[in-house]
PDB file of C-alpha atoms and ligand atoms in Angstrom:
ATOM      1  CA  MET A  10     125.416 110.418 109.916  1.00 88.00           C
ATOM      2  CA  ARG A  11     126.409 113.656 108.134  1.00 93.00           C
ATOM      3  CA  ASN A  12     125.363 116.928 109.755  1.00 96.00           C
ATOM      4  CA  ILE A  13     124.406 119.394 107.043  1.00 97.00           C
ATOM      5  CA  VAL A  14     123.199 122.974 107.541  1.00 98.00           C
ATOM      6  CA  ILE A  15     121.727 124.706 104.498  1.00 98.00           C
ATOM      7  CA  LEU A  16     120.929 128.426 104.344  1.00 98.00           C
ATOM      8  CA  THR A  17     118.685 129.559 101.514  1.00 98.00           C
ATOM      9  CA  GLY A  18     117.851 133.028 100.233  1.00 98.00           C
ATOM     10  CA  ALA A  19     115.663 134.657  97.630  1.00 98.00           C
ATOM     11  CA  GLY A  20     117.688 133.189  94.723  1.00 98.00           C
ATOM     12  CA  ILE A  21     116.301 129.699  95.292  1.00 98.00           C
ATOM     13  CA  SER A  22     112.755 130.959  94.663  1.00 98.00           C
ATOM     14  CA  ALA A  23     113.676 133.261  91.746  1.00 98.00           C
ATOM     15  CA  GLU A  24     112.983 130.598  89.116  1.00 98.00           C
ATOM     16  CA  SER A  25     109.559 130.065  90.708  1.00 98.00           C
ATOM     17  CA  GLY A  26     108.785 133.666  89.761  1.00 97.00           C
ATOM     18  CA  ILE A  27     109.357 135.300  93.159  1.00 97.00           C
ATOM     19  CA  GLU A  28     111.343 138.527  92.988  1.00 96.00           C
ATOM     20  CA  THR A  29     114.664 138.805  94.807  1.00 97.00           C
ATOM     21  CA  PHE A  30     115.559 141.913  96.819  1.00 96.00           C
ATOM     22  CA  ARG A  31     118.816 143.292  95.457  1.00 95.00           C
ATOM     23  CA  ALA A  32     118.585 142.597  91.717  1.00 93.00           C
ATOM     24  CA  ASP A  33     118.479 145.772  89.584  1.00 92.00           C
ATOM     25  CA  THR A  34     114.708 145.401  89.227  1.00 91.00           C
ATOM     26  CA  GLY A  35     114.223 143.633  92.597  1.00 93.00           C
ATOM     27  CA  LEU A  36     112.005 144.553  95.549  1.00 94.00           C
ATOM     28  CA  TRP A  37     114.436 147.117  96.969  1.00 95.00           C
ATOM     29  CA  ALA A  38     114.457 148.940  93.628  1.00 94.00           C
ATOM     30  CA  GLN A  39     110.667 149.271  93.901  1.00 95.00           C
ATOM     31  CA  HIS A  40     110.233 149.989  97.619  1.00 93.00           C
ATOM     32  CA  LYS A  41     112.267 151.814 100.243  1.00 95.00           C
ATOM     33  CA  VAL A  42     113.565 149.285 102.783  1.00 95.00           C
ATOM     34  CA  GLU A  43     112.947 151.703 105.647  1.00 97.00           C
ATOM     35  CA  ASP A  44     109.293 152.094 104.590  1.00 96.00           C
ATOM     36  CA  VAL A  45     108.325 148.429 104.328  1.00 97.00           C
ATOM     37  CA  ALA A  46     110.862 146.349 106.287  1.00 97.00           C
ATOM     38  CA  THR A  47     111.469 148.161 109.573  1.00 98.00           C
ATOM     39  CA  PRO A  48     109.350 148.472 112.753  1.00 98.00           C
ATOM     40  CA  GLU A  49     109.562 152.262 112.332  1.00 98.00           C
ATOM     41  CA  GLY A  50     108.103 152.045 108.820  1.00 98.00           C
ATOM     42  CA  PHE A  51     105.220 149.920 110.146  1.00 98.00           C
ATOM     43  CA  ALA A  52     104.548 152.410 112.963  1.00 97.00           C
ATOM     44  CA  ARG A  53     104.502 155.298 110.445  1.00 97.00           C
ATOM     45  CA  ASP A  54     102.277 153.691 107.817  1.00 97.00           C
ATOM     46  CA  PRO A  55     100.897 150.252 108.739  1.00 97.00           C
ATOM     47  CA  ALA A  56      98.515 150.219 105.748  1.00 97.00           C
ATOM     48  CA  ARG A  57     101.467 150.523 103.323  1.00 97.00           C
ATOM     49  CA  VAL A  58     103.321 147.661 105.016  1.00 98.00           C
ATOM     50  CA  MET A  59     100.201 145.444 105.150  1.00 98.00           C
ATOM     51  CA  ALA A  60      99.647 146.072 101.409  1.00 97.00           C
ATOM     52  CA  PHE A  61     103.298 145.172 100.648  1.00 98.00           C
ATOM     53  CA  TYR A  62     102.980 141.829 102.483  1.00 98.00           C
ATOM     54  CA  ASN A  63      99.456 141.119 101.143  1.00 98.00           C
ATOM     55  CA  ASN A  64     100.991 141.346  97.683  1.00 97.00           C
ATOM     56  CA  ARG A  65     103.964 139.147  98.645  1.00 98.00           C
ATOM     57  CA  ARG A  66     101.525 136.598 100.189  1.00 98.00           C
ATOM     58  CA  ALA A  67      99.520 136.450  96.943  1.00 98.00           C
ATOM     59  CA  ASN A  68     102.709 136.036  94.875  1.00 97.00           C
ATOM     60  CA  ALA A  69     103.935 133.213  97.105  1.00 98.00           C
ATOM     61  CA  ALA A  70     100.561 131.437  96.912  1.00 97.00           C
ATOM     62  CA  ALA A  71     100.617 131.621  93.108  1.00 97.00           C
ATOM     63  CA  ALA A  72     104.194 130.286  92.847  1.00 98.00           C
ATOM     64  CA  ARG A  73     105.139 126.624  92.582  1.00 98.00           C
ATOM     65  CA  PRO A  74     108.199 124.942  94.103  1.00 98.00           C
ATOM     66  CA  ASN A  75     110.973 124.406  91.569  1.00 98.00           C
ATOM     67  CA  ALA A  76     113.520 121.625  91.064  1.00 98.00           C
ATOM     68  CA  ALA A  77     115.854 123.155  93.673  1.00 98.00           C
ATOM     69  CA  HIS A  78     113.196 123.130  96.427  1.00 98.00           C
ATOM     70  CA  GLN A  79     112.273 119.570  95.441  1.00 98.00           C
ATOM     71  CA  ALA A  80     115.895 118.373  95.511  1.00 98.00           C
ATOM     72  CA  LEU A  81     116.295 119.721  99.065  1.00 98.00           C
ATOM     73  CA  GLY A  82     113.085 117.855  99.957  1.00 97.00           C
ATOM     74  CA  ARG A  83     114.756 114.625  98.768  1.00 96.00           C
ATOM     75  CA  LEU A  84     117.864 115.405 100.825  1.00 96.00           C
ATOM     76  CA  ASP A  85     115.685 115.990 103.896  1.00 94.00           C
ATOM     77  CA  ALA A  86     114.284 112.464 103.526  1.00 93.00           C
ATOM     78  CA  ALA A  87     117.715 110.745 103.260  1.00 92.00           C
ATOM     79  CA  GLU A  88     118.401 108.424 106.177  1.00 89.00           C
ATOM     80  CA  ASP A  89     122.098 109.148 106.713  1.00 91.00           C
ATOM     81  CA  VAL A  90     121.704 112.938 106.643  1.00 93.00           C
ATOM     82  CA  ASN A  91     120.898 115.119 109.628  1.00 95.00           C
ATOM     83  CA  LEU A  92     119.719 118.283 107.891  1.00 96.00           C
ATOM     84  CA  LEU A  93     118.824 121.690 109.245  1.00 97.00           C
ATOM     85  CA  LEU A  94     117.281 123.778 106.468  1.00 98.00           C
ATOM     86  CA  VAL A  95     117.358 127.442 107.457  1.00 98.00           C
ATOM     87  CA  THR A  96     115.647 129.814 105.065  1.00 98.00           C
ATOM     88  CA  GLN A  97     115.583 133.593 105.000  1.00 98.00           C
ATOM     89  CA  ASN A  98     112.594 133.326 102.665  1.00 98.00           C
ATOM     90  CA  ILE A  99     109.092 134.036 103.896  1.00 98.00           C
ATOM     91  CA  ASP A 100     107.401 131.882 101.209  1.00 98.00           C
ATOM     92  CA  ASP A 101     106.460 128.238 101.859  1.00 98.00           C
ATOM     93  CA  LEU A 102     108.034 126.747  98.728  1.00 98.00           C
ATOM     94  CA  HIS A 103     110.435 124.553 100.725  1.00 98.00           C
ATOM     95  CA  GLU A 104     107.528 122.964 102.597  1.00 98.00           C
ATOM     96  CA  ARG A 105     105.577 122.494  99.349  1.00 97.00           C
ATOM     97  CA  GLY A 106     108.751 121.093  97.750  1.00 97.00           C
ATOM     98  CA  GLY A 107     108.827 118.274 100.313  1.00 96.00           C
ATOM     99  CA  SER A 108     111.023 119.573 103.154  1.00 96.00           C
ATOM    100  CA  ALA A 109     109.505 118.494 106.447  1.00 92.00           C
ATOM    101  CA  HIS A 110     111.379 120.758 108.835  1.00 86.00           C
ATOM    102  CA  VAL A 111     112.136 124.297 107.716  1.00 96.00           C
ATOM    103  CA  LEU A 112     113.370 127.037 109.998  1.00 98.00           C
ATOM    104  CA  HIS A 113     112.143 130.439 108.771  1.00 98.00           C
ATOM    105  CA  MET A 114     114.672 132.757 110.413  1.00 98.00           C
ATOM    106  CA  HIS A 115     113.071 135.918 108.904  1.00 98.00           C
ATOM    107  CA  GLY A 116     109.485 134.775 109.540  1.00 98.00           C
ATOM    108  CA  ALA A 117     106.701 133.548 107.273  1.00 98.00           C
ATOM    109  CA  VAL A 118     104.226 135.504 105.177  1.00 98.00           C
ATOM    110  CA  ASN A 119     101.445 133.003 105.958  1.00 98.00           C
ATOM    111  CA  SER A 120     101.725 133.760 109.654  1.00 98.00           C
ATOM    112  CA  ALA A 121     100.347 136.699 111.674  1.00 98.00           C
ATOM    113  CA  LEU A 122     101.825 137.890 114.967  1.00 98.00           C
ATOM    114  CA  CYS A 123     100.379 139.946 117.811  1.00 98.00           C
ATOM    115  CA  ALA A 124     102.779 142.738 118.742  1.00 97.00           C
ATOM    116  CA  ALA A 125     101.178 142.879 122.208  1.00 97.00           C
ATOM    117  CA  CYS A 126     101.033 139.228 123.385  1.00 98.00           C
ATOM    118  CA  ASP A 127     103.204 137.354 120.795  1.00 97.00           C
ATOM    119  CA  HIS A 128     100.323 135.057 119.813  1.00 98.00           C
ATOM    120  CA  ARG A 129     100.683 133.635 116.285  1.00 98.00           C
ATOM    121  CA  TRP A 130      97.944 132.498 113.917  1.00 98.00           C
ATOM    122  CA  PRO A 131      97.580 131.702 110.200  1.00 98.00           C
ATOM    123  CA  ALA A 132      97.480 134.974 108.268  1.00 98.00           C
ATOM    124  CA  PRO A 133      94.370 135.575 106.159  1.00 97.00           C
ATOM    125  CA  SER A 134      95.082 136.362 102.501  1.00 97.00           C
ATOM    126  CA  GLU A 135      94.590 140.083 103.303  1.00 98.00           C
ATOM    127  CA  MET A 136      95.708 141.676 106.560  1.00 98.00           C
ATOM    128  CA  HIS A 137      94.717 145.249 107.412  1.00 98.00           C
ATOM    129  CA  ALA A 138      96.097 147.940 109.692  1.00 97.00           C
ATOM    130  CA  GLY A 139      94.394 147.662 113.076  1.00 95.00           C
ATOM    131  CA  ASP A 140      93.382 143.995 112.739  1.00 97.00           C
ATOM    132  CA  SER A 141      92.885 142.512 116.180  1.00 97.00           C
ATOM    133  CA  CYS A 142      94.567 139.538 117.814  1.00 98.00           C
ATOM    134  CA  PRO A 143      92.294 136.496 118.257  1.00 97.00           C
ATOM    135  CA  ALA A 144      93.928 135.769 121.643  1.00 98.00           C
ATOM    136  CA  CYS A 145      94.072 139.141 123.446  1.00 98.00           C
ATOM    137  CA  ASP A 146      91.783 141.225 121.210  1.00 97.00           C
ATOM    138  CA  ALA A 147      94.265 144.132 120.985  1.00 97.00           C
ATOM    139  CA  ALA A 148      94.365 145.874 117.593  1.00 97.00           C
ATOM    140  CA  THR A 149      98.034 144.965 117.233  1.00 97.00           C
ATOM    141  CA  ALA A 150      98.201 142.348 114.458  1.00 98.00           C
ATOM    142  CA  ARG A 151     101.266 142.503 112.229  1.00 98.00           C
ATOM    143  CA  PRO A 152     102.876 140.232 109.641  1.00 98.00           C
ATOM    144  CA  ASP A 153     105.082 137.604 111.313  1.00 98.00           C
ATOM    145  CA  ILE A 154     108.198 138.945 109.588  1.00 98.00           C
ATOM    146  CA  VAL A 155     111.631 139.834 110.987  1.00 98.00           C
ATOM    147  CA  TRP A 156     112.351 143.409 109.968  1.00 98.00           C
ATOM    148  CA  PHE A 157     115.677 145.252 110.138  1.00 98.00           C
ATOM    149  CA  GLY A 158     116.658 145.860 113.741  1.00 97.00           C
ATOM    150  CA  GLU A 159     114.648 142.857 115.004  1.00 98.00           C
ATOM    151  CA  MET A 160     116.143 139.596 116.226  1.00 98.00           C
ATOM    152  CA  PRO A 161     115.878 136.740 113.684  1.00 98.00           C
ATOM    153  CA  TYR A 162     114.116 133.619 114.954  1.00 98.00           C
ATOM    154  CA  GLN A 163     115.699 130.563 116.626  1.00 98.00           C
ATOM    155  CA  MET A 164     119.275 131.867 116.573  1.00 98.00           C
ATOM    156  CA  ASP A 165     120.305 129.527 119.438  1.00 98.00           C
ATOM    157  CA  ARG A 166     119.184 126.493 117.454  1.00 98.00           C
ATOM    158  CA  ILE A 167     120.947 127.712 114.298  1.00 98.00           C
ATOM    159  CA  PHE A 168     124.266 128.435 116.040  1.00 98.00           C
ATOM    160  CA  ALA A 169     124.097 125.046 117.828  1.00 98.00           C
ATOM    161  CA  ALA A 170     123.652 123.283 114.466  1.00 98.00           C
ATOM    162  CA  LEU A 171     126.461 125.334 112.853  1.00 98.00           C
ATOM    163  CA  SER A 172     128.819 124.326 115.662  1.00 97.00           C
ATOM    164  CA  GLN A 173     128.186 120.621 114.789  1.00 97.00           C
ATOM    165  CA  ALA A 174     128.068 120.980 110.995  1.00 97.00           C
ATOM    166  CA  ASP A 175     130.146 118.766 108.679  1.00 97.00           C
ATOM    167  CA  ILE A 176     128.887 120.665 105.637  1.00 97.00           C
ATOM    168  CA  PHE A 177     127.435 124.194 105.371  1.00 98.00           C
ATOM    169  CA  VAL A 178     125.823 125.311 102.121  1.00 98.00           C
ATOM    170  CA  ALA A 179     124.462 128.781 101.279  1.00 98.00           C
ATOM    171  CA  ILE A 180     122.118 128.852  98.288  1.00 98.00           C
ATOM    172  CA  GLY A 181     120.871 131.971  96.466  1.00 98.00           C
ATOM    173  CA  THR A 182     121.690 134.594  99.067  1.00 98.00           C
ATOM    174  CA  SER A 183     123.687 137.760  98.461  1.00 98.00           C
ATOM    175  CA  GLY A 184     125.505 137.773 101.804  1.00 98.00           C
ATOM    176  CA  ASN A 185     124.475 141.336 102.572  1.00 98.00           C
ATOM    177  CA  VAL A 186     122.252 140.754 105.592  1.00 98.00           C
ATOM    178  CA  TYR A 187     123.495 139.728 109.023  1.00 98.00           C
ATOM    179  CA  PRO A 188     123.453 137.548 111.036  1.00 98.00           C
ATOM    180  CA  ALA A 189     122.826 135.105 108.123  1.00 98.00           C
ATOM    181  CA  ALA A 190     125.874 136.390 106.204  1.00 98.00           C
ATOM    182  CA  GLY A 191     128.021 135.429 109.204  1.00 98.00           C
ATOM    183  CA  PHE A 192     126.987 131.759 109.222  1.00 98.00           C
ATOM    184  CA  VAL A 193     129.783 130.737 106.819  1.00 98.00           C
ATOM    185  CA  ALA A 194     132.420 132.072 109.221  1.00 98.00           C
ATOM    186  CA  GLU A 195     130.753 130.309 112.135  1.00 98.00           C
ATOM    187  CA  ALA A 196     130.584 126.987 110.252  1.00 98.00           C
ATOM    188  CA  ALA A 197     134.195 127.307 109.072  1.00 98.00           C
ATOM    189  CA  ARG A 198     135.301 127.889 112.677  1.00 97.00           C
ATOM    190  CA  ALA A 199     133.564 124.627 113.587  1.00 96.00           C
ATOM    191  CA  GLY A 200     135.505 122.796 110.846  1.00 97.00           C
ATOM    192  CA  ALA A 201     132.675 122.389 108.312  1.00 98.00           C
ATOM    193  CA  HIS A 202     133.292 122.188 104.567  1.00 98.00           C
ATOM    194  CA  THR A 203     131.552 125.286 103.190  1.00 98.00           C
ATOM    195  CA  ILE A 204     129.916 125.588  99.766  1.00 98.00           C
ATOM    196  CA  GLU A 205     128.302 128.571  98.059  1.00 98.00           C
ATOM    197  CA  ILE A 206     125.686 127.890  95.362  1.00 98.00           C
ATOM    198  CA  ASN A 207     124.666 131.063  93.529  1.00 98.00           C
ATOM    199  CA  LEU A 208     124.512 132.765  90.148  1.00 98.00           C
ATOM    200  CA  GLU A 209     127.566 134.830  91.091  1.00 97.00           C
ATOM    201  CA  PRO A 210     129.829 135.079  94.147  1.00 97.00           C
ATOM    202  CA  SER A 211     128.088 136.741  97.101  1.00 98.00           C
ATOM    203  CA  ALA A 212     129.478 139.524  99.302  1.00 98.00           C
ATOM    204  CA  VAL A 213     131.013 136.823 101.528  1.00 98.00           C
ATOM    205  CA  GLY A 214     131.883 134.465  98.660  1.00 98.00           C
ATOM    206  CA  SER A 215     135.626 134.468  99.387  1.00 98.00           C
ATOM    207  CA  GLN A 216     134.958 132.803 102.756  1.00 98.00           C
ATOM    208  CA  PHE A 217     133.644 129.548 101.214  1.00 98.00           C
ATOM    209  CA  ASP A 218     135.797 126.486 100.463  1.00 98.00           C
ATOM    210  CA  GLU A 219     133.903 125.695  97.270  1.00 98.00           C
ATOM    211  CA  ALA A 220     131.716 127.596  94.803  1.00 98.00           C
ATOM    212  CA  ILE A 221     129.091 126.189  92.443  1.00 98.00           C
ATOM    213  CA  MET A 222     127.814 128.872  90.071  1.00 98.00           C
ATOM    214  CA  GLY A 223     124.650 128.631  87.968  1.00 98.00           C
ATOM    215  CA  PRO A 224     120.861 128.700  88.253  1.00 98.00           C
ATOM    216  CA  ALA A 225     119.577 126.929  91.358  1.00 98.00           C
ATOM    217  CA  THR A 226     117.214 124.641  89.418  1.00 98.00           C
ATOM    218  CA  GLN A 227     120.297 123.084  87.793  1.00 98.00           C
ATOM    219  CA  THR A 228     123.022 123.366  90.435  1.00 98.00           C
ATOM    220  CA  VAL A 229     121.032 122.295  93.494  1.00 98.00           C
ATOM    221  CA  PRO A 230     119.639 118.996  92.096  1.00 98.00           C
ATOM    222  CA  ALA A 231     123.142 118.137  90.808  1.00 98.00           C
ATOM    223  CA  TRP A 232     124.717 118.878  94.207  1.00 98.00           C
ATOM    224  CA  VAL A 233     122.015 116.897  96.071  1.00 97.00           C
ATOM    225  CA  ASN A 234     122.548 113.939  93.728  1.00 97.00           C
ATOM    226  CA  SER A 235     126.289 114.028  94.458  1.00 96.00           C
ATOM    227  CA  VAL A 236     125.633 114.014  98.226  1.00 95.00           C
ATOM    228  CA  LEU A 237     123.107 111.184  97.986  1.00 93.00           C
ATOM    229  CA  SER A 238     125.444 109.106  95.802  1.00 93.00           C
ATOM    230  CA  LYS A 239     128.025 109.185  98.619  1.00 85.00           C
ATOM    231  CA  ALA A 240     125.590 107.545 101.077  1.00 68.00           C
TER     232      ALA A 240
HETATM  233  C1  BJW B  25     120.189 133.082  92.251  1.00 55.74           C
HETATM  234  C2  BJW B  25     119.239 132.964  91.262  1.00 55.74           C
HETATM  235  C3  BJW B  25     119.074 131.696  90.741  1.00 55.74           C
HETATM  236  C4  BJW B  25     119.249 134.999  91.812  1.00 55.74           C
HETATM  237  N1  BJW B  25     119.802 130.685  91.214  1.00 55.74           N
HETATM  238  N2  BJW B  25     120.909 132.068  92.713  1.00 55.74           N
HETATM  239  C5  BJW B  25     126.654 144.713 110.697  1.00 55.74           C
HETATM  240  C6  BJW B  25     126.837 145.959 110.134  1.00 55.74           C
HETATM  241  C7  BJW B  25     125.735 146.770 109.866  1.00 55.74           C
HETATM  242  C8  BJW B  25     124.452 146.381 110.161  1.00 55.74           C
HETATM  243  C9  BJW B  25     124.274 145.134 110.721  1.00 55.74           C
HETATM  244  C10 BJW B  25     125.356 144.336 110.994  1.00 55.74           C
HETATM  245  N3  BJW B  25     124.882 143.174 111.531  1.00 55.74           N
HETATM  246  C11 BJW B  25     123.542 143.242 111.594  1.00 55.74           C
HETATM  247  C12 BJW B  25     123.153 144.430 111.109  1.00 55.74           C
HETATM  248  C13 BJW B  25     121.776 144.924 110.968  1.00 55.74           C
HETATM  249  C14 BJW B  25     120.991 144.296 109.859  1.00 55.74           C
HETATM  250  C15 BJW B  25     121.838 144.113 108.616  1.00 55.74           C
HETATM  251  O1  BJW B  25     122.313 143.045 108.272  1.00 55.74           O
HETATM  252  N4  BJW B  25     121.962 145.143 107.828  1.00 55.74           N
HETATM  253  C16 BJW B  25     122.740 145.034 106.581  1.00 55.74           C
HETATM  254  C17 BJW B  25     122.049 145.805 105.497  1.00 55.74           C
HETATM  255  C18 BJW B  25     124.177 145.424 106.845  1.00 55.74           C
HETATM  256  N5  BJW B  25     120.421 143.019 110.308  1.00 55.74           N
HETATM  257  C19 BJW B  25     119.323 142.999 111.039  1.00 55.74           C
HETATM  258  O2  BJW B  25     118.743 144.017 111.404  1.00 55.74           O
HETATM  259  C20 BJW B  25     118.800 141.640 111.440  1.00 55.74           C
HETATM  260  N6  BJW B  25     118.650 141.568 112.846  1.00 55.74           N
HETATM  261  C21 BJW B  25     119.710 141.622 113.657  1.00 55.74           C
HETATM  262  O3  BJW B  25     120.859 141.741 113.263  1.00 55.74           O
HETATM  263  O4  BJW B  25     119.391 141.484 114.983  1.00 55.74           O
HETATM  264  C22 BJW B  25     120.437 141.623 115.958  1.00 55.74           C
HETATM  265  C23 BJW B  25     121.202 140.372 116.234  1.00 55.74           C
HETATM  266  C24 BJW B  25     122.226 140.449 117.138  1.00 55.74           C
HETATM  267  C25 BJW B  25     122.984 139.332 117.440  1.00 55.74           C
HETATM  268  C26 BJW B  25     122.700 138.110 116.848  1.00 55.74           C
HETATM  269  C27 BJW B  25     121.672 138.026 115.969  1.00 55.74           C
HETATM  270  C28 BJW B  25     120.936 139.158 115.665  1.00 55.74           C
HETATM  271  C29 BJW B  25     117.422 141.384 110.813  1.00 55.74           C
HETATM  272  C30 BJW B  25     117.487 141.234 109.332  1.00 55.74           C
HETATM  273  C31 BJW B  25     116.072 141.158 108.744  1.00 55.74           C
HETATM  274  C32 BJW B  25     116.090 141.035 107.243  1.00 55.74           C
HETATM  275  N7  BJW B  25     114.812 141.239 106.750  1.00 55.74           N
HETATM  276  C33 BJW B  25     114.573 141.151 105.306  1.00 55.74           C
HETATM  277  C34 BJW B  25     113.123 141.643 104.998  1.00 55.74           C
HETATM  278  C35 BJW B  25     112.073 140.895 105.765  1.00 55.74           C
HETATM  279  C36 BJW B  25     111.655 139.601 105.102  1.00 55.74           C
HETATM  280  C37 BJW B  25     110.913 139.822 103.804  1.00 55.74           C
HETATM  281  O5  BJW B  25     110.228 140.854 103.635  1.00 55.74           O
HETATM  282  O6  BJW B  25     110.992 138.921 102.939  1.00 55.74           O
HETATM  283  O7  BJW B  25     114.805 139.812 104.868  1.00 55.74           O
HETATM  284  S1  BJW B  25     115.714 142.106 104.310  1.00 55.74           S
HETATM  285  C38 BJW B  25     115.798 140.959 102.977  1.00 55.74           C
HETATM  286  O8  BJW B  25     117.154 140.543 102.845  1.00 55.74           O
HETATM  287  C39 BJW B  25     114.982 139.730 103.422  1.00 55.74           C
HETATM  288  C40 BJW B  25     115.906 138.621 103.024  1.00 55.74           C
HETATM  289  O9  BJW B  25     115.612 137.455 103.771  1.00 55.74           O
HETATM  290  C41 BJW B  25     117.266 139.193 103.275  1.00 55.74           C
HETATM  291  C42 BJW B  25     118.376 138.496 102.529  1.00 55.74           C
HETATM  292  O10 BJW B  25     118.212 138.675 101.139  1.00 55.74           O
HETATM  293  P1  BJW B  25     118.659 137.503 100.151  1.00 55.74           P
HETATM  294  O11 BJW B  25     117.801 136.317 100.348  1.00 55.74           O
HETATM  295  O12 BJW B  25     120.106 137.294 100.247  1.00 55.74           O
HETATM  296  O13 BJW B  25     118.216 138.122  98.734  1.00 55.74           O
HETATM  297  P2  BJW B  25     119.082 139.066  97.724  1.00 55.74           P
HETATM  298  O14 BJW B  25     118.125 139.647  96.764  1.00 55.74           O
HETATM  299  O15 BJW B  25     119.936 139.987  98.471  1.00 55.74           O
HETATM  300  O16 BJW B  25     120.044 138.040  96.972  1.00 55.74           O
HETATM  301  C43 BJW B  25     119.555 137.067  96.071  1.00 55.74           C
HETATM  302  C44 BJW B  25     120.733 136.191  95.651  1.00 55.74           C
HETATM  303  O17 BJW B  25     120.241 135.130  94.838  1.00 55.74           O
HETATM  304  C45 BJW B  25     121.791 136.932  94.828  1.00 55.74           C
HETATM  305  O18 BJW B  25     123.085 136.575  95.333  1.00 55.74           O
HETATM  306  C46 BJW B  25     121.599 136.374  93.416  1.00 55.74           C
HETATM  307  O19 BJW B  25     122.837 136.275  92.691  1.00 55.74           O
HETATM  308  C47 BJW B  25     121.066 135.021  93.699  1.00 55.74           C
HETATM  309  N8  BJW B  25     120.220 134.481  92.635  1.00 55.74           N
HETATM  310  N9  BJW B  25     118.702 134.259  91.030  1.00 55.74           N
HETATM  311  C48 BJW B  25     120.738 130.961  92.193  1.00 55.74           C
HETATM  312  N10 BJW B  25     118.169 131.489  89.749  1.00 55.74           N
END
């Protein structure tokens, strides 16, 4: 059994038409991070943040999984592979591409969270400032998203898997945001073979053993085929 941990970022969904963050025309060129992706920004102007995520939710719903998502779905189903697929993405394209178990470390745009009691429920297509929680009735609904300064989800499970990994692969992530950008160092410490798949080397690219450069819809299916052929 091969233990594989895969980390994905916005680049894997780019060819499905979902904008990345740090491209010249990406989301952070259009919105101030501190306005839309921090708890302070939400406290200042919840309507602005709700509108930002309502738009992202609509874009994700309109997008279709691409060949890279589908290839990872095939890898997930392989019998001799123990895969943990960790995504920083808040869309559900991995699930719709056939991956059964996806860990959304930065949350999910289809989920709503109560800031008062931590109850979660499926987000409606439009959330509004002051929406109430179906469990405790407080007017404290928020998108179930991990903003800057908040703890990403299921870190214990991720670090446990990294400590057992034979192979660690980062796909379509710029390596600018921690703790995800630190996973390659953690996996290398555990003795894993580390591979970066991206259009160009990331900010932590020099830490990987191997680099595969090109669009994810081409590189990821080819890499998955090479893994499956070694079964
Ligand atoms: C293609 C492609 C194609 C394009 N094919 N590839 C150290 C120093 C200073 C600060 C910190 C620090 N450590 C931690 C921090 C604080 C902070 C942080 O990292 N700040 C940095 C700016 C330095 N981190 C946090 O606050 C995090 N929480 C935290 O650290 O808690 C404390 C903690 C303590 C101890 C242990 C653990 C935790 C929370 C981070 C939350 C990030 N949230 C966001 C927004 C919310 C989600 C959303 O709205 O979607 O998450 S920010 C944004 O960046 C989003 C993404 O998930 C994340 C990563 O972006 P990603 O996916 O890498 O996208 P891009 O656009 O950057 O890159 C795209 C890549 O794809 C590029 O490389 C392209 O080349 C490539 N590409 N097309 C292949 N077709």
